[in-house]
Amino acid sequence: MTLGWKSALHALLVFSALPLFATSDCLSIREASQHVGETKCIIGKVVRVKVGSKGVHFVDFCEDQASCPFTVVVFPHDLKDVGDVRRLTGRVIEIHGPVKLYDGRAEIILNRIGQVTGGSTLIPPLPKNYDVEKQGHYSAGRMRPTKKPAKVKGTPSPSATYGNEADVSGEPPQ
């Protein structure tokens, strides 16, 4: 009976480790453009994460972005759900989602962290004070009405008399 229990445990360990050695069903970045309109998994090594105008983040998989066949786009309003994608640089990731065509290039829009596997465990949340439109500056993220100006106290009149200053004759009071 002990032998059966050990062999069952061994078989369980072997079968649970198989996914670690199995190949991914993901496509390379070169194949992505052939699957526009389909929901696919794309795999590639992130070369850099570039911040474009208005805080849009582009996850690039090629040195030359203009000739790269695939990119991942993260809009500023999705960063709170995705996390700090800048940390993906240098990592091999798998991105899942609908493949779209934009400016002749395939892309997937990343709007939740569950779409990324491989490097997603390394993505910390964005710092609470991170402002996507002004890198290096910090913003609370909401507008407050301006404070009312402080009340200015009036300056004393030069012709007013105070205390014993009314006696300017120099004689001691009687």
C-alpha atoms as a printed R data frame, in Angstrom:
    type eleno elety resid chain resno       x       y       z
1   ATOM     1    CA   MET     A     1   0.000   0.000   0.000
2   ATOM     2    CA   THR     A     2   2.892   2.368   0.732
3   ATOM     3    CA   LEU     A     3   4.330   1.736  -2.716
4   ATOM     4    CA   GLY     A     4   1.012   2.683  -4.379
5   ATOM     5    CA   TRP     A     5   0.808   5.923  -2.357
6   ATOM     6    CA   LYS     A     6   4.369   6.914  -3.261
7   ATOM     7    CA   SER     A     7   3.887   6.157  -6.952
8   ATOM     8    CA   ALA     A     8   0.648   8.168  -6.990
9   ATOM     9    CA   LEU     A     9   2.458  11.078  -5.336
10  ATOM    10    CA   HIS     A    10   5.316  10.777  -7.846
11  ATOM    11    CA   ALA     A    11   2.871  10.753 -10.774
12  ATOM    12    CA   LEU     A    12   1.107  13.812  -9.350
13  ATOM    13    CA   LEU     A    13   4.401  15.697  -9.076
14  ATOM    14    CA   VAL     A    14   5.407  14.766 -12.626
15  ATOM    15    CA   PHE     A    15   2.070  15.827 -14.129
16  ATOM    16    CA   SER     A    16   1.943  19.069 -12.155
17  ATOM    17    CA   ALA     A    17   5.438  19.981 -13.398
18  ATOM    18    CA   LEU     A    18   4.585  19.369 -17.071
19  ATOM    19    CA   PRO     A    19   3.189  22.863 -17.655
20  ATOM    20    CA   LEU     A    20   6.545  24.258 -16.587
21  ATOM    21    CA   PHE     A    21   8.256  22.471 -19.454
22  ATOM    22    CA   ALA     A    22   5.501  22.744 -22.050
23  ATOM    23    CA   THR     A    23   5.873  25.181 -24.899
24  ATOM    24    CA   SER     A    24   3.672  28.224 -24.995
25  ATOM    25    CA   ASP     A    25   0.799  28.582 -27.450
26  ATOM    26    CA   CYS     A    26   1.792  32.211 -27.977
27  ATOM    27    CA   LEU     A    27   2.754  33.673 -31.327
28  ATOM    28    CA   SER     A    28   5.913  35.654 -31.997
29  ATOM    29    CA   ILE     A    29   5.672  39.403 -32.585
30  ATOM    30    CA   ARG     A    30   6.376  38.761 -36.293
31  ATOM    31    CA   GLU     A    31   3.220  36.607 -36.611
32  ATOM    32    CA   ALA     A    32   0.878  39.028 -34.808
33  ATOM    33    CA   SER     A    33  -0.131  40.987 -37.915
34  ATOM    34    CA   GLN     A    34  -1.507  37.795 -39.501
35  ATOM    35    CA   HIS     A    35  -4.052  37.483 -36.663
36  ATOM    36    CA   VAL     A    36  -5.665  40.933 -36.603
37  ATOM    37    CA   GLY     A    37  -9.205  40.712 -35.253
38  ATOM    38    CA   GLU     A    38  -8.469  37.569 -33.249
39  ATOM    39    CA   THR     A    39  -7.810  37.217 -29.534
40  ATOM    40    CA   LYS     A    40  -4.313  35.782 -29.284
41  ATOM    41    CA   CYS     A    41  -1.272  35.459 -27.075
42  ATOM    42    CA   ILE     A    42   1.887  37.193 -28.292
43  ATOM    43    CA   ILE     A    43   5.314  36.541 -26.772
44  ATOM    44    CA   GLY     A    44   8.381  38.747 -26.963
45  ATOM    45    CA   LYS     A    45  11.198  40.417 -25.078
46  ATOM    46    CA   VAL     A    46  10.497  44.006 -24.033
47  ATOM    47    CA   VAL     A    47  13.256  46.289 -25.291
48  ATOM    48    CA   ARG     A    48  11.901  49.500 -23.744
49  ATOM    49    CA   VAL     A    49   8.784  51.211 -22.460
50  ATOM    50    CA   LYS     A    50   8.302  54.648 -23.949
51  ATOM    51    CA   VAL     A    51   5.939  57.306 -22.622
52  ATOM    52    CA   GLY     A    52   4.237  59.195 -25.432
53  ATOM    53    CA   SER     A    53   2.110  62.281 -25.485
54  ATOM    54    CA   LYS     A    54  -0.576  62.588 -22.831
55  ATOM    55    CA   GLY     A    55   0.865  59.726 -20.769
56  ATOM    56    CA   VAL     A    56   0.264  56.846 -23.205
57  ATOM    57    CA   HIS     A    57   2.824  54.076 -22.584
58  ATOM    58    CA   PHE     A    58   4.194  52.014 -25.483
59  ATOM    59    CA   VAL     A    59   5.810  48.655 -24.721
60  ATOM    60    CA   ASP     A    60   8.333  48.143 -27.538
61  ATOM    61    CA   PHE     A    61   9.748  44.785 -28.601
62  ATOM    62    CA   CYS     A    62  12.235  46.117 -31.205
63  ATOM    63    CA   GLU     A    63  15.085  48.614 -31.135
64  ATOM    64    CA   ASP     A    64  13.589  50.509 -34.081
65  ATOM    65    CA   GLN     A    65   9.988  51.230 -33.104
66  ATOM    66    CA   ALA     A    66   9.044  52.427 -36.599
67  ATOM    67    CA   SER     A    67   9.888  49.073 -38.224
68  ATOM    68    CA   CYS     A    68   8.613  46.868 -35.404
69  ATOM    69    CA   PRO     A    69   5.607  44.735 -36.424
70  ATOM    70    CA   PHE     A    70   3.964  44.735 -32.971
71  ATOM    71    CA   THR     A    71   3.557  46.929 -29.902
72  ATOM    72    CA   VAL     A    72   1.551  47.025 -26.692
73  ATOM    73    CA   VAL     A    73  -0.299  50.210 -25.761
74  ATOM    74    CA   VAL     A    74  -1.286  51.219 -22.224
75  ATOM    75    CA   PHE     A    75  -3.511  54.262 -21.845
76  ATOM    76    CA   PRO     A    76  -3.082  56.508 -18.774
77  ATOM    77    CA   HIS     A    77  -6.482  55.635 -17.300
78  ATOM    78    CA   ASP     A    78  -5.538  51.925 -17.360
79  ATOM    79    CA   LEU     A    79  -2.231  52.309 -15.507
80  ATOM    80    CA   LYS     A    80  -3.915  52.042 -12.119
81  ATOM    81    CA   ASP     A    81  -5.203  48.567 -13.080
82  ATOM    82    CA   VAL     A    82  -2.057  47.450 -14.914
83  ATOM    83    CA   GLY     A    83   0.730  48.760 -12.682
84  ATOM    84    CA   ASP     A    84   4.135  50.205 -13.405
85  ATOM    85    CA   VAL     A    85   4.800  48.780 -16.897
86  ATOM    86    CA   ARG     A    86   8.168  50.559 -16.995
87  ATOM    87    CA   ARG     A    87   9.507  47.603 -14.996
88  ATOM    88    CA   LEU     A    88   8.928  45.195 -17.897
89  ATOM    89    CA   THR     A    89  12.025  46.377 -19.769
90  ATOM    90    CA   GLY     A    90  14.364  43.455 -20.482
91  ATOM    91    CA   ARG     A    91  11.801  40.766 -19.640
92  ATOM    92    CA   VAL     A    92  10.151  38.163 -21.855
93  ATOM    93    CA   ILE     A    93   6.393  38.529 -21.521
94  ATOM    94    CA   GLU     A    94   3.266  36.953 -22.935
95  ATOM    95    CA   ILE     A    95   0.409  39.363 -23.645
96  ATOM    96    CA   HIS     A    96  -3.145  38.117 -24.200
97  ATOM    97    CA   GLY     A    97  -5.886  40.087 -25.926
98  ATOM    98    CA   PRO     A    98  -7.494  41.132 -29.183
99  ATOM    99    CA   VAL     A    99  -4.930  41.952 -31.854
100 ATOM   100    CA   LYS     A   100  -5.758  45.263 -33.546
101 ATOM   101    CA   LEU     A   101  -4.224  47.099 -36.465
102 ATOM   102    CA   TYR     A   102  -3.161  50.726 -35.947
103 ATOM   103    CA   ASP     A   103  -1.019  52.698 -38.424
104 ATOM   104    CA   GLY     A   104  -0.125  49.486 -40.264
105 ATOM   105    CA   ARG     A   105   1.158  47.763 -37.143
106 ATOM   106    CA   ALA     A   106  -0.383  45.072 -34.949
107 ATOM   107    CA   GLU     A   107  -1.013  46.006 -31.332
108 ATOM   108    CA   ILE     A   108  -2.739  44.815 -28.201
109 ATOM   109    CA   ILE     A   109  -4.188  47.328 -25.775
110 ATOM   110    CA   LEU     A   110  -3.229  46.398 -22.228
111 ATOM   111    CA   ASN     A   111  -5.911  47.413 -19.747
112 ATOM   112    CA   ARG     A   112  -5.576  44.870 -16.935
113 ATOM   113    CA   ILE     A   113  -2.665  43.014 -15.381
114 ATOM   114    CA   GLY     A   114  -4.239  39.600 -16.076
115 ATOM   115    CA   GLN     A   115  -3.410  40.034 -19.764
116 ATOM   116    CA   VAL     A   116   0.325  39.749 -19.043
117 ATOM   117    CA   THR     A   117   2.069  36.557 -18.016
118 ATOM   118    CA   GLY     A   118   5.749  35.946 -17.638
119 ATOM   119    CA   GLY     A   119   6.740  39.318 -16.246
120 ATOM   120    CA   SER     A   120   3.521  40.425 -14.579
121 ATOM   121    CA   THR     A   121   4.529  39.199 -11.159
122 ATOM   122    CA   LEU     A   122   7.330  41.724 -11.359
123 ATOM   123    CA   ILE     A   123   5.069  44.704 -12.072
124 ATOM   124    CA   PRO     A   124   4.497  46.690  -8.913
125 ATOM   125    CA   PRO     A   125   1.543  49.026  -8.700
126 ATOM   126    CA   LEU     A   126   2.129  52.614  -9.755
127 ATOM   127    CA   PRO     A   127   3.326  54.913  -7.006
128 ATOM   128    CA   LYS     A   128   0.309  56.708  -5.568
129 ATOM   129    CA   ASN     A   129   1.803  60.078  -6.440
130 ATOM   130    CA   TYR     A   130   2.763  59.202 -10.047
131 ATOM   131    CA   ASP     A   131   1.418  61.688 -12.569
132 ATOM   132    CA   VAL     A   132   1.456  60.215 -16.073
133 ATOM   133    CA   GLU     A   133   1.323  63.585 -17.812
134 ATOM   134    CA   LYS     A   134   4.135  65.201 -15.847
135 ATOM   135    CA   GLN     A   135   6.935  62.758 -15.176
136 ATOM   136    CA   GLY     A   136   8.947  63.712 -12.154
137 ATOM   137    CA   HIS     A   137   6.179  65.871 -10.767
138 ATOM   138    CA   TYR     A   138   3.682  64.762  -8.214
139 ATOM   139    CA   SER     A   139  -0.015  65.450  -8.149
140 ATOM   140    CA   ALA     A   140  -2.786  64.521  -5.764
141 ATOM   141    CA   GLY     A   141  -4.954  63.989  -8.798
142 ATOM   142    CA   ARG     A   142  -7.771  66.376  -7.994
143 ATOM   143    CA   MET     A   143  -8.372  70.077  -8.183
144 ATOM   144    CA   ARG     A   144  -9.088  72.180  -5.126
145 ATOM   145    CA   PRO     A   145 -10.504  75.681  -5.075
146 ATOM   146    CA   THR     A   146  -7.941  78.370  -4.438
147 ATOM   147    CA   LYS     A   147  -7.566  79.630  -0.903
148 ATOM   148    CA   LYS     A   148  -8.937  83.039  -0.042
149 ATOM   149    CA   PRO     A   149  -6.195  85.615   0.323
150 ATOM   150    CA   ALA     A   150  -5.142  86.320   3.885
151 ATOM   151    CA   LYS     A   151  -6.636  89.443   5.435
152 ATOM   152    CA   VAL     A   152  -4.158  92.294   5.509
153 ATOM   153    CA   LYS     A   153  -4.073  94.323   8.685
154 ATOM   154    CA   GLY     A   154  -4.184  98.052   8.221
155 ATOM   155    CA   THR     A   155  -1.029 100.081   8.787
156 ATOM   156    CA   PRO     A   156  -1.097 102.619  11.632
157 ATOM   157    CA   SER     A   157  -1.744 106.210  10.700
158 ATOM   158    CA   PRO     A   158   1.340 108.447  11.011
159 ATOM   159    CA   SER     A   159  -0.779 111.250  12.531
160 ATOM   160    CA   ALA     A   160  -2.267 109.138  15.320
161 ATOM   161    CA   THR     A   161  -1.016 109.639  18.860
162 ATOM   162    CA   TYR     A   162  -0.378 106.773  21.221
163 ATOM   163    CA   GLY     A   163   0.164 106.844  24.977
164 ATOM   164    CA   ASN     A   164   2.633 109.435  26.235
165 ATOM   165    CA   GLU     A   165   3.744 110.434  22.768
166 ATOM   166    CA   ALA     A   166   1.206 113.321  22.833
167 ATOM   167    CA   ASP     A   167   3.550 115.160  25.117
168 ATOM   168    CA   VAL     A   168   6.240 116.375  22.806
169 ATOM   169    CA   SER     A   169   7.136 119.492  24.720
170 ATOM   170    CA   GLY     A   170   9.804 117.675  26.651
171 ATOM   171    CA   GLU     A   171   8.497 118.826  30.091
172 ATOM   172    CA   PRO     A   172   7.769 116.217  32.716
173 ATOM   173    CA   PRO     A   173   4.067 115.701  33.380
174 ATOM   174    CA   GLN     A   174   2.648 117.285  36.549
